[in-house]
Coordinates of C-alpha atoms in Angstrom, one line a residue:
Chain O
X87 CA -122.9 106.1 87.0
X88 CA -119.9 104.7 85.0
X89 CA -116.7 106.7 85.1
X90 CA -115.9 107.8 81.7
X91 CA -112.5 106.4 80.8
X92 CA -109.4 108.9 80.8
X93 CA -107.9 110.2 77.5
X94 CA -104.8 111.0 79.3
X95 CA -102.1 108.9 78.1
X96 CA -99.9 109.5 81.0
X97 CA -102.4 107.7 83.3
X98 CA -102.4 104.8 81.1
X99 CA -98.7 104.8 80.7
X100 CA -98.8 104.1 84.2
X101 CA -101.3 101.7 84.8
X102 CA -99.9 99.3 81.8
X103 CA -96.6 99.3 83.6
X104 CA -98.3 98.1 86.8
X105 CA -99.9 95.8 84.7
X106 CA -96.9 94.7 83.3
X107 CA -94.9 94.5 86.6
X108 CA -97.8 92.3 88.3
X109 CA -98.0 90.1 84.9
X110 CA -94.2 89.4 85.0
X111 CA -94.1 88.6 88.8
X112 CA -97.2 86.5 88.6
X113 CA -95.4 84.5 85.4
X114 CA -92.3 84.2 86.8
X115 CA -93.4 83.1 89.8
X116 CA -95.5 79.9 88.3
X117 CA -91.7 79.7 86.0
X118 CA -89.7 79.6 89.1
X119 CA -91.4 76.9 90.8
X120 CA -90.8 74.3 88.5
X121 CA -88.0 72.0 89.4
X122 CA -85.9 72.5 86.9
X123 CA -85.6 76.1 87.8
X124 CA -84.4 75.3 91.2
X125 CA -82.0 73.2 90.1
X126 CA -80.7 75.8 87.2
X127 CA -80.7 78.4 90.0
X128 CA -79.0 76.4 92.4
X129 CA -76.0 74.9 89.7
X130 CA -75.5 79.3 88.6
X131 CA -75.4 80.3 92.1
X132 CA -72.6 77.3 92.8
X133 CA -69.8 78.6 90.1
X134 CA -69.5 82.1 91.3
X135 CA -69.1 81.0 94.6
X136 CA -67.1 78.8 94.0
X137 CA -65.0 80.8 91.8
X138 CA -65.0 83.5 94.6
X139 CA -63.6 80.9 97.0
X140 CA -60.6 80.0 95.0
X141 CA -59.4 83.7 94.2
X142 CA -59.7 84.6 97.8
X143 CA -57.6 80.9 98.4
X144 CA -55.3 82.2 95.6
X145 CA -54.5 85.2 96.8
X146 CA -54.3 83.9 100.6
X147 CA -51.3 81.5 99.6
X148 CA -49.5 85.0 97.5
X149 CA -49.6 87.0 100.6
X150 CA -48.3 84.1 102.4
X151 CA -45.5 83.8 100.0
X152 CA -44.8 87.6 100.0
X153 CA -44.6 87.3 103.9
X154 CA -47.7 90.0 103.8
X155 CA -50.7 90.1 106.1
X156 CA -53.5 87.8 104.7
X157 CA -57.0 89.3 104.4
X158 CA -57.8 86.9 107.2
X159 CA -54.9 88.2 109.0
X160 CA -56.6 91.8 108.2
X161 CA -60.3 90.4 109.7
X162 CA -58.9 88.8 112.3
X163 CA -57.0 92.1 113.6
X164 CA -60.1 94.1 113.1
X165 CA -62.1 91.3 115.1
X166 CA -59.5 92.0 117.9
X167 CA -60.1 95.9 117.9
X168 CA -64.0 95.4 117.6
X169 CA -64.3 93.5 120.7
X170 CA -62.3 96.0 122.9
X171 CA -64.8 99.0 121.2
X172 CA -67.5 96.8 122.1
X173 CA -66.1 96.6 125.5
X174 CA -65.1 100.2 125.4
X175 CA -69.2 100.6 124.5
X176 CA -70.0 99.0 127.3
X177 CA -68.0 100.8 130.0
X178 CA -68.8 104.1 128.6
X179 CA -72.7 103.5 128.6
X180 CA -72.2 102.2 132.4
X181 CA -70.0 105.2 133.4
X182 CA -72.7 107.5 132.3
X183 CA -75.7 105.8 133.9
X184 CA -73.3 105.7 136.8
X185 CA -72.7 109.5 136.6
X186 CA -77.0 110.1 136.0
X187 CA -77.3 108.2 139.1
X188 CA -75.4 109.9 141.1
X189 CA -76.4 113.2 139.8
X190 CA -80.5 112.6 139.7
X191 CA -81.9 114.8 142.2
X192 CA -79.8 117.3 142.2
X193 CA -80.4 121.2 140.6
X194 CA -80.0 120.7 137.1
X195 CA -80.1 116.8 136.7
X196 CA -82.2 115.7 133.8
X197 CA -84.9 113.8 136.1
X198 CA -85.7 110.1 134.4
X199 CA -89.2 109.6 133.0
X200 CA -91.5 108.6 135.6
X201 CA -92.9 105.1 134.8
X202 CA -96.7 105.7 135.7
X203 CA -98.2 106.2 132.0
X204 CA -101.7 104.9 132.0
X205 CA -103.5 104.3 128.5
X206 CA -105.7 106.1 126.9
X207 CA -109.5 105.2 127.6
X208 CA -110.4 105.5 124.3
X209 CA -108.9 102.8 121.7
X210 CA -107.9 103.6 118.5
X211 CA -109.6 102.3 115.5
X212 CA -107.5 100.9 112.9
X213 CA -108.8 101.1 109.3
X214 CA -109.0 97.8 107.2
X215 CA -107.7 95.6 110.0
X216 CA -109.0 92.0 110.2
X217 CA -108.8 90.2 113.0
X218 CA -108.4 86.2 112.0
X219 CA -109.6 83.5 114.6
X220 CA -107.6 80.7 115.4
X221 CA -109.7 77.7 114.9
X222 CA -109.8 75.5 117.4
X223 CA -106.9 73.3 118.2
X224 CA -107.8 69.5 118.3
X225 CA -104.6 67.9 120.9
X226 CA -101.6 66.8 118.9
X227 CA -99.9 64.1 119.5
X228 CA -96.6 64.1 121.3
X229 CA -93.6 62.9 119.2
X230 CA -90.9 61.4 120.9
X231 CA -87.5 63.9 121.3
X232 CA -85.2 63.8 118.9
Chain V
X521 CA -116.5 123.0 76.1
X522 CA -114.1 125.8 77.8
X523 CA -114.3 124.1 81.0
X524 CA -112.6 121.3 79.3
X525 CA -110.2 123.1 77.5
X526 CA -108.9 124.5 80.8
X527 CA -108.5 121.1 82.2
X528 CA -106.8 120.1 79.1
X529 CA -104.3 123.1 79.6
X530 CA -104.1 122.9 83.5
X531 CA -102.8 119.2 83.0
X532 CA -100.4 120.2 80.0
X533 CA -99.1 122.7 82.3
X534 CA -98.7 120.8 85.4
X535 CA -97.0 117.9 83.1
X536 CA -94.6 120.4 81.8
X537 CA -93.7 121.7 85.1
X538 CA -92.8 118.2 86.2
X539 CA -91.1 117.4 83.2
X540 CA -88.4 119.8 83.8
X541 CA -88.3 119.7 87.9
X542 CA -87.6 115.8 86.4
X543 CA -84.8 117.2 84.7
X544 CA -83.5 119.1 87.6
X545 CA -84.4 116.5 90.6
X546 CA -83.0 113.7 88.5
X547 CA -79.4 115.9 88.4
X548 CA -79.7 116.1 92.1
X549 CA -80.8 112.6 92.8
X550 CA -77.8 111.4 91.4
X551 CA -75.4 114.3 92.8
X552 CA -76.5 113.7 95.9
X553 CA -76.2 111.1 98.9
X554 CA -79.6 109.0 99.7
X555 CA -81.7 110.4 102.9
X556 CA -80.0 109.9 106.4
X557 CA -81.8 106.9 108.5
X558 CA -82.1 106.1 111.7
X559 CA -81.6 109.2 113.5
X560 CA -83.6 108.8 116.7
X561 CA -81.2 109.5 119.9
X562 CA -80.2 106.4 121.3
X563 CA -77.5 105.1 123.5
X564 CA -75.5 101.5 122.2
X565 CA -75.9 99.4 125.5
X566 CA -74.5 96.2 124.9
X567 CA -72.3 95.1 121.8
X568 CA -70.6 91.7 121.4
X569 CA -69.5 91.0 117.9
X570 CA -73.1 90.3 115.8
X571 CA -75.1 91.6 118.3
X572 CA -76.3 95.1 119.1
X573 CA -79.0 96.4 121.8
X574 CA -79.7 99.8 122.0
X575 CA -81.9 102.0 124.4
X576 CA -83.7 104.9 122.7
X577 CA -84.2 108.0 124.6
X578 CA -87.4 108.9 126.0
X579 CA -89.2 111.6 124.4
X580 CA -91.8 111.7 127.3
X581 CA -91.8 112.7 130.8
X582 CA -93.8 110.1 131.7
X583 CA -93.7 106.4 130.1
X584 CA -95.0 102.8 131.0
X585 CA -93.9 100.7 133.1
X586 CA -93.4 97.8 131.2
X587 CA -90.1 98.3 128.9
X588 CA -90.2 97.0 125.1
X589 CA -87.6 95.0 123.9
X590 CA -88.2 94.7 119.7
X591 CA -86.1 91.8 117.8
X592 CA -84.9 92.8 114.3
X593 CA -84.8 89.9 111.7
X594 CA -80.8 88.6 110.9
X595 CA -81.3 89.3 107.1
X596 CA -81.6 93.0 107.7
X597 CA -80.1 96.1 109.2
X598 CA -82.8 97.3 112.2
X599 CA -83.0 101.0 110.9
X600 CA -86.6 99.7 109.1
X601 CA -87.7 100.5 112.3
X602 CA -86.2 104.2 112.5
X603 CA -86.3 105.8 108.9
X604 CA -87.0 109.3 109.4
X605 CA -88.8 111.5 111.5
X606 CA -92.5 110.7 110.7
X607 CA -91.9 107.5 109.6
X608 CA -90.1 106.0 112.2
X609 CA -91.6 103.4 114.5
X610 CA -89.4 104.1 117.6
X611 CA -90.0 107.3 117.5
X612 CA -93.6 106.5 117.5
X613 CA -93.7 104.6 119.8
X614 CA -91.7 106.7 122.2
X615 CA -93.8 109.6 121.8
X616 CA -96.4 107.2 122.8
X617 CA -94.8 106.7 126.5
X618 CA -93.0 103.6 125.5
X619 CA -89.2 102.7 126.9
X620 CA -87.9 101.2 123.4
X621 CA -85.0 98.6 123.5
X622 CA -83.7 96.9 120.2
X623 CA -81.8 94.0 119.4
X624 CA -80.2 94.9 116.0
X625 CA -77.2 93.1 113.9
X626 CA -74.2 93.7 112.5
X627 CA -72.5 91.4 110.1
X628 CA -71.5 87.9 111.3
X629 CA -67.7 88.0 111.2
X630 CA -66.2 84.6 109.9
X631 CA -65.4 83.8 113.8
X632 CA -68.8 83.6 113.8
X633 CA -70.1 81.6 111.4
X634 CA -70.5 78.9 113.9
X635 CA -73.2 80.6 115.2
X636 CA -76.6 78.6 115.7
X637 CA -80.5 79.1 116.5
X638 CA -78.9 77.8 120.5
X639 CA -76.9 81.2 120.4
X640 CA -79.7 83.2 119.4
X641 CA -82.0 82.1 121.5
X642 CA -80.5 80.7 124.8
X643 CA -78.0 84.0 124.7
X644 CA -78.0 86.8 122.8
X645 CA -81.9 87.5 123.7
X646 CA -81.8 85.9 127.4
X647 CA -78.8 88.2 127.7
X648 CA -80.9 91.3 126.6
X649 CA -83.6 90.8 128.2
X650 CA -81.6 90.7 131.4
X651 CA -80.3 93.9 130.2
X652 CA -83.1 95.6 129.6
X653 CA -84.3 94.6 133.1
X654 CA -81.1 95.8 134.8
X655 CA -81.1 99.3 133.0
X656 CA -85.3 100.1 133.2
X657 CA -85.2 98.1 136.8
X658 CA -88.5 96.7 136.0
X659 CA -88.8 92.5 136.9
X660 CA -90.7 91.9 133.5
X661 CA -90.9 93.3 129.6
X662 CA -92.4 93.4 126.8
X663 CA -91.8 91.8 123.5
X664 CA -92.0 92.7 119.6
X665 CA -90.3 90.4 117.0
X666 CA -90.0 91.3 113.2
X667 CA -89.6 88.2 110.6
X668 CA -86.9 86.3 111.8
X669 CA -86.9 87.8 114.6
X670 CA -90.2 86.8 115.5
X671 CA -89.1 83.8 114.5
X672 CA -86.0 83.8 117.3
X673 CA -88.3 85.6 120.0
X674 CA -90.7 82.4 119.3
X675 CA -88.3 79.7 119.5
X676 CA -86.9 81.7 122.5
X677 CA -90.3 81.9 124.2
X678 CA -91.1 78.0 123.8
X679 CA -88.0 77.1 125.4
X680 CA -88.7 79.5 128.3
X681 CA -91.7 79.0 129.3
X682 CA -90.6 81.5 133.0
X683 CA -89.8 84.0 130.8
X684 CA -90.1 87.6 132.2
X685 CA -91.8 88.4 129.2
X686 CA -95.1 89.4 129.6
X687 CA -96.7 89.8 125.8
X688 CA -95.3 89.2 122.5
X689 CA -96.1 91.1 119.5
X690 CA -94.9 89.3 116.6
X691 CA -94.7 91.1 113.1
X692 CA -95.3 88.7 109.7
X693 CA -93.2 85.7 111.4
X694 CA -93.0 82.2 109.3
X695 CA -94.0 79.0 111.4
X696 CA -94.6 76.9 108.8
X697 CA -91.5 76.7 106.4
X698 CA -93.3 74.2 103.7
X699 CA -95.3 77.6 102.8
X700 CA -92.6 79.5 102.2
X701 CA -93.5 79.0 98.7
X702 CA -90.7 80.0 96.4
X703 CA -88.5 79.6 99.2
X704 CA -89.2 76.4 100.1
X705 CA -89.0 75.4 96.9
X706 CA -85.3 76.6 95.8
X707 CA -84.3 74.9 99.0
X708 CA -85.4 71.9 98.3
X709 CA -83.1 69.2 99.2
X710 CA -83.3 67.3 96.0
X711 CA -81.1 70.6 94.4
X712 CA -79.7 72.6 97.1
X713 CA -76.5 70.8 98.7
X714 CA -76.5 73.5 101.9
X715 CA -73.3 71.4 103.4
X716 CA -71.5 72.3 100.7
X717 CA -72.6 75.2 100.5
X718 CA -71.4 77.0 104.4
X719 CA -68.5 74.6 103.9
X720 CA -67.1 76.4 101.1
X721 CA -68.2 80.4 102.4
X722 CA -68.2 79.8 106.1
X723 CA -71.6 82.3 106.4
X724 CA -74.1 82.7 104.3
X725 CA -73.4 85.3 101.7
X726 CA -75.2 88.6 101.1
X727 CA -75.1 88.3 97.6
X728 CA -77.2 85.1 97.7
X729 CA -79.5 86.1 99.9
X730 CA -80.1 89.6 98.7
X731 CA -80.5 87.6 95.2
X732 CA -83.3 85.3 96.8
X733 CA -85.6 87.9 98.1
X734 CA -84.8 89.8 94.2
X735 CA -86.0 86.8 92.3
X736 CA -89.4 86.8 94.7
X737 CA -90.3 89.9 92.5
X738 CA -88.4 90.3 89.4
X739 CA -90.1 92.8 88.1
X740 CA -90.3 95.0 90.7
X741 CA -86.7 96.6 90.7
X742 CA -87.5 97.6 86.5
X743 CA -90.8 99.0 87.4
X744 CA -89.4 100.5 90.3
X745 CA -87.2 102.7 88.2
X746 CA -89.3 103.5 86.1
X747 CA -91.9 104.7 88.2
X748 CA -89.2 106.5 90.5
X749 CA -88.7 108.6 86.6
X750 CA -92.4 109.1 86.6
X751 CA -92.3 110.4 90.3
X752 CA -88.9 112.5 90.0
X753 CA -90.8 115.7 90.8
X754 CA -92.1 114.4 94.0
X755 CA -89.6 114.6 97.0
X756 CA -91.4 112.5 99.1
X757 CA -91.8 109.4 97.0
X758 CA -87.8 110.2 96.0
X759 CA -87.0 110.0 99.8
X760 CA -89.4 107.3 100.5
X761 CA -87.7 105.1 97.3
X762 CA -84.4 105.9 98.2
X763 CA -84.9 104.8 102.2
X764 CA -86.7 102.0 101.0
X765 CA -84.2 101.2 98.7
X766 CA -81.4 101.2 100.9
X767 CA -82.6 99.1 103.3
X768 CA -83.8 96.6 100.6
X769 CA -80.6 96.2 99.4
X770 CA -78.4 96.6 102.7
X771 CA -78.7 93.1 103.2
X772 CA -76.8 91.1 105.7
X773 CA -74.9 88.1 105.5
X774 CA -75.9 85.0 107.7
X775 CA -73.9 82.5 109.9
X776 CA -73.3 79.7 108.1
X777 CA -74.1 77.3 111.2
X778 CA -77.2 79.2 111.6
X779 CA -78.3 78.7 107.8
X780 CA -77.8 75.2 107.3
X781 CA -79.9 74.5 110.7
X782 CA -82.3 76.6 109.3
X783 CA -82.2 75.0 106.1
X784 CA -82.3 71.4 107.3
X785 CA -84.6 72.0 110.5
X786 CA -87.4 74.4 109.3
X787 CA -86.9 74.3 106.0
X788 CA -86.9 70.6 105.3
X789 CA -88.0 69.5 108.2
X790 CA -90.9 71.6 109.2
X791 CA -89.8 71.1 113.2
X792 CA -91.0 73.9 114.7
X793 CA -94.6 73.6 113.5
X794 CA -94.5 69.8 114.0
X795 CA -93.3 70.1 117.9
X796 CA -89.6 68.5 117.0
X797 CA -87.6 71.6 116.9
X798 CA -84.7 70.7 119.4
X799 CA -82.4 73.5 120.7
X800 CA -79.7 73.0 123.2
X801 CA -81.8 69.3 124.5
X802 CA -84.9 71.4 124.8
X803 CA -88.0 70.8 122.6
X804 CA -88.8 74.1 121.2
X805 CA -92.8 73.4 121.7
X806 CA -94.9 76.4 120.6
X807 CA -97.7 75.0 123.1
X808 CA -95.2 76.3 126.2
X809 CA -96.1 79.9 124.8
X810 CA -98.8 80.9 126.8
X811 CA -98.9 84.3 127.7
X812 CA -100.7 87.2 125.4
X813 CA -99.4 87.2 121.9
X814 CA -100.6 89.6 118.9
X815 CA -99.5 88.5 115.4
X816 CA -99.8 91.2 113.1
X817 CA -99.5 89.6 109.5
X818 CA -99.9 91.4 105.5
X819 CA -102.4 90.6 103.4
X820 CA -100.3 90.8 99.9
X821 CA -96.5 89.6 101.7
X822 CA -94.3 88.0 99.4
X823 CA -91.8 86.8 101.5
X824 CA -93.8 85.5 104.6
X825 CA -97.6 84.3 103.0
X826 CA -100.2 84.3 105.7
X827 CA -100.2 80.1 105.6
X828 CA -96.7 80.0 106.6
X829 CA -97.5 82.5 109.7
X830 CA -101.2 81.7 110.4
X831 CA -99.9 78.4 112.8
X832 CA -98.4 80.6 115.1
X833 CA -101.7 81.9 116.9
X834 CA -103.5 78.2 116.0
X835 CA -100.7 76.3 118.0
X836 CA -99.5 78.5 120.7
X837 CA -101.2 77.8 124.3
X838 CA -102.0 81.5 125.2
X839 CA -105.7 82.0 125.7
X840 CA -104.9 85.8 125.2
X841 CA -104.2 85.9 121.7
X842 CA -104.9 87.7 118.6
X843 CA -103.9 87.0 114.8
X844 CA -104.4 90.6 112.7
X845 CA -104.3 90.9 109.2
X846 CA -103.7 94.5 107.6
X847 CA -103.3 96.0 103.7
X848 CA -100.0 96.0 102.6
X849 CA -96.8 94.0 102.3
X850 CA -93.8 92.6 104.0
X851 CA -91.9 95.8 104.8
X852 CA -94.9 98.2 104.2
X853 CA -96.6 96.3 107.4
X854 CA -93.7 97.9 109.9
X855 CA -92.9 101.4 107.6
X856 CA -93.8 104.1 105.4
X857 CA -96.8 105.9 105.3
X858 CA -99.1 103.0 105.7
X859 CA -98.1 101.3 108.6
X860 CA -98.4 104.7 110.2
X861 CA -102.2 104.7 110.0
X862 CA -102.2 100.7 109.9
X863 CA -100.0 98.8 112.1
X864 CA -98.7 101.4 114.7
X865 CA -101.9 102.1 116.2
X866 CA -103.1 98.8 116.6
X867 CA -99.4 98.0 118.2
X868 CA -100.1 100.3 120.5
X869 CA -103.3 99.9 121.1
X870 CA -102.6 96.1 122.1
X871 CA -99.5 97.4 124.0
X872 CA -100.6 100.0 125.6
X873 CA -103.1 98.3 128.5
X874 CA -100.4 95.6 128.9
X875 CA -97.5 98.2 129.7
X876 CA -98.8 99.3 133.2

């Protein structure tokens, strides 16, 4: 029986913006893989980049100048203090595995999982899955190394 | 006839009522911060500048043997795989019995923009893996790469051929760069000058890259909106957009060294599919994969079509292998509502009787 079509105007609100979205992807994907739009895209991305590069340059040589800390100064101090936290990280995690250790087995002690999980028997079925075969592989042959 | 005037006046009804709880949802969706992510208990087990593992807690009192190391991609944060409760993968797969490590990233700093594909995949995963091993005290693990970072536990796989992984499970990971459509195209060597590129920004910025995967869909961000209006009323589509938002847009930058090997190697090149790939003096040949891999690829992904990661089943030298191709896209796949009935259950259906 053919599904009468819906009167509400909400519902096809919605679907003409879906239709819309797909439309403009589909067309602007065909439009953006021309190659003049990779080399537009590629010449707008340059400028700001490069514009980016020259304030941060600017304003390098000012702090220099006013005998300030540079941002680079800034980064580099912060890359300092991140890799004693990361050692910090490190020492804590180990002093309390250390401290489980030493305090598995006894009353109280949050005992570790025991690692002798079986699987289920019965396997799941997963809805719409398609399992793809690899074709067979004829040998390829062997470039020399780079 | 009244039957129909009912419906008529049900639906005006319920369309009022979501008009205003628009009106009043739309006031709080701006007053108020976005959803928290990534909540799961874990400890941070090893940090060094870029790189971040983690352990999860166990939810269980008994889990497998076999501990899971999963590799997020560089380009984004690694809470995709920990959104909320409900729609978090770890937690998942915790509940399942697993012992769940991750490799997540921060931000390259500019000391590390030197970074390459050697670091990646002759240290920071070697490195955790030998973690993971010391902390579960189990000789062997398991493996799960996202994107890119199926991409690294690949390359990282073909170059260690004694591994003491046992399985891989790699999630919509590009093998063959020429189909990287759009991609592939803006990179083209003929426009894209990647030397001087990193030369002038040291990594790869954000900005650019967020901008690349935008332009993949330009319409979606508009319709997006609008359809986030539409759905104001609903709280679960709000959380769902505003997680899914986040992530989209919490993009990271990349090393520059990294990118422009990337560029010239995979992207022009082609050299991991065509054998050629060199890292460190070692050929990166996906034929020195051989133990059991599952690939787990979407049918409508943008950003990694099924031709650019079909090769990775067809060349590896595993007999044990299995290619899978489910509904949905590139992030879809690994969260939200349908990779809960989708792609979890397969994952751990294929892990599961490999874990013991």
């Amino acid at each position: 029986m053919i599904k009468p079509a819906t009167l509400d105007p909400l519902a096809h609100w919605r679907d003409l913006v879906t239709q819309v979205e797909k439309g403009v992807n589909q067309f602007a994907g065909k439009a953006m893989a021309s190659d003049g739009f990779s080399s537009s895209v590629n010449r707008l991305t340059w400028g700001p980049l490069v514009a980016k590069k020259l304030a941060a340059d600017l304003a390098a040589g000012v702090a220099q100048r006013l005998n300030v800390p540079t941002r680079a100064d800034i980064v580099a101090l912060g890359e300092r203090l991140q890799t004693i936290e990361d050692r910090l990280i490190e020492v804590t995690y180990m002093l309390g595995r250390m401290n489980g250790d030493a305090a598995a087995g006894t009353v109280g002690a949050a005992p570790r999982p025991r690692r002798t999980r079986k699987p289920p028997a019965a396997k799941v079925a997963v809805p719409e899955a398609k399992t793809v075969a690899a074709p067979k592989r004829k040998p390829r042959a062997r470039k020399a190394p780079r | 006839m009244s039957t129909d005037t009912d419906t008529t006046r049900q639906r005006i009804q319920t369309e009022v009522q979501r008009a205003l709880q628009r009106g009043f949802k739309g006031i709080e969706y701006v007053a108020s911060a976005g959803p928290a992510v990534g909540r799961t208990p874990r400890d941070v087990v090893h940090r060094r500048g870029t790189l971040a593992l983690y352990h999860y807690r166990p939810m269980v009192d008994e889990i497998y043997r076999v501990p899971l190391l999963m590799v997020m991609a560089l380009t984004n944060r690694g809470y995709i795989f920990d959104l909320s409760p409900g729609q978090s993968l770890v937690e998942y797969l915790l509940q399942r019995g697993y012992d769940v490590f991750v490799i997540d990233w921060n931000p390259p700093r500019p000391d590390e923009a030197g970074l390459r594909l050697e670091d990646y995949t002759q240290d920071f995963i070697p490195d955790c893996i030998a973690r993971v091993q010391q902390i579960s005290g189990e000789p062997d693990l398991n493996l799960v790469g996202y994107c890119m970072g199926g991409l690294l536990s690949t390359i990282y796989l073909a170059l260690h051929p004694k591994t003491p992984v046992r399985n891989f499970a790699a999630f919509t990971t590009p093998i063959d760069f020429s189909k990287m459509t759009l991609f592939h195209k803006w990179a083209d060597r003929k426009h894209f000058d990647v030397d001087r590129l990193i030369d002038t920004t040291g990594n790869a910025p954000a900005s650019m890259i967020f901008s690349a995967f935008d332009m993949l869909r330009p319409a979606d961000r508009g319709a997006g909106l609008i359809k986030l209006l539409d759905n104001l009323w609903d709280d679960e589509y709000v959380k769902s957009y505003r997680m899914f938002g986040r992530w989209g847009a919490d993009i990271l930058p990349l090393p520059g060294e990294l990118f422009r090997q990337v560029t010239k190697e995979l992207m022009w090149n082609n050299s991991l599919l065509n054998n050629e790939l060199v890292i460190g003096g070692q050929r990166a040949e996906l034929g020195n994969i051989v133990l059991p891999v599952l690939h787990v690829m979407a049918e409508h992904d943008h950003i990694v079509p099924f031709d650019a990661g079909r090769p990775l089943i067809d060349n590896i030298g595993s007999s044990d292998k299995e290619q899978v191709v489910l509904k949905g896209g590139h992030v879809s796949l690994v969260a939200g509502a349908n990779a809960v009935k989708r792609m979890w259950p397969k994952l751990d259906d294929w892990l599961g009787e490999r874990s013991t």
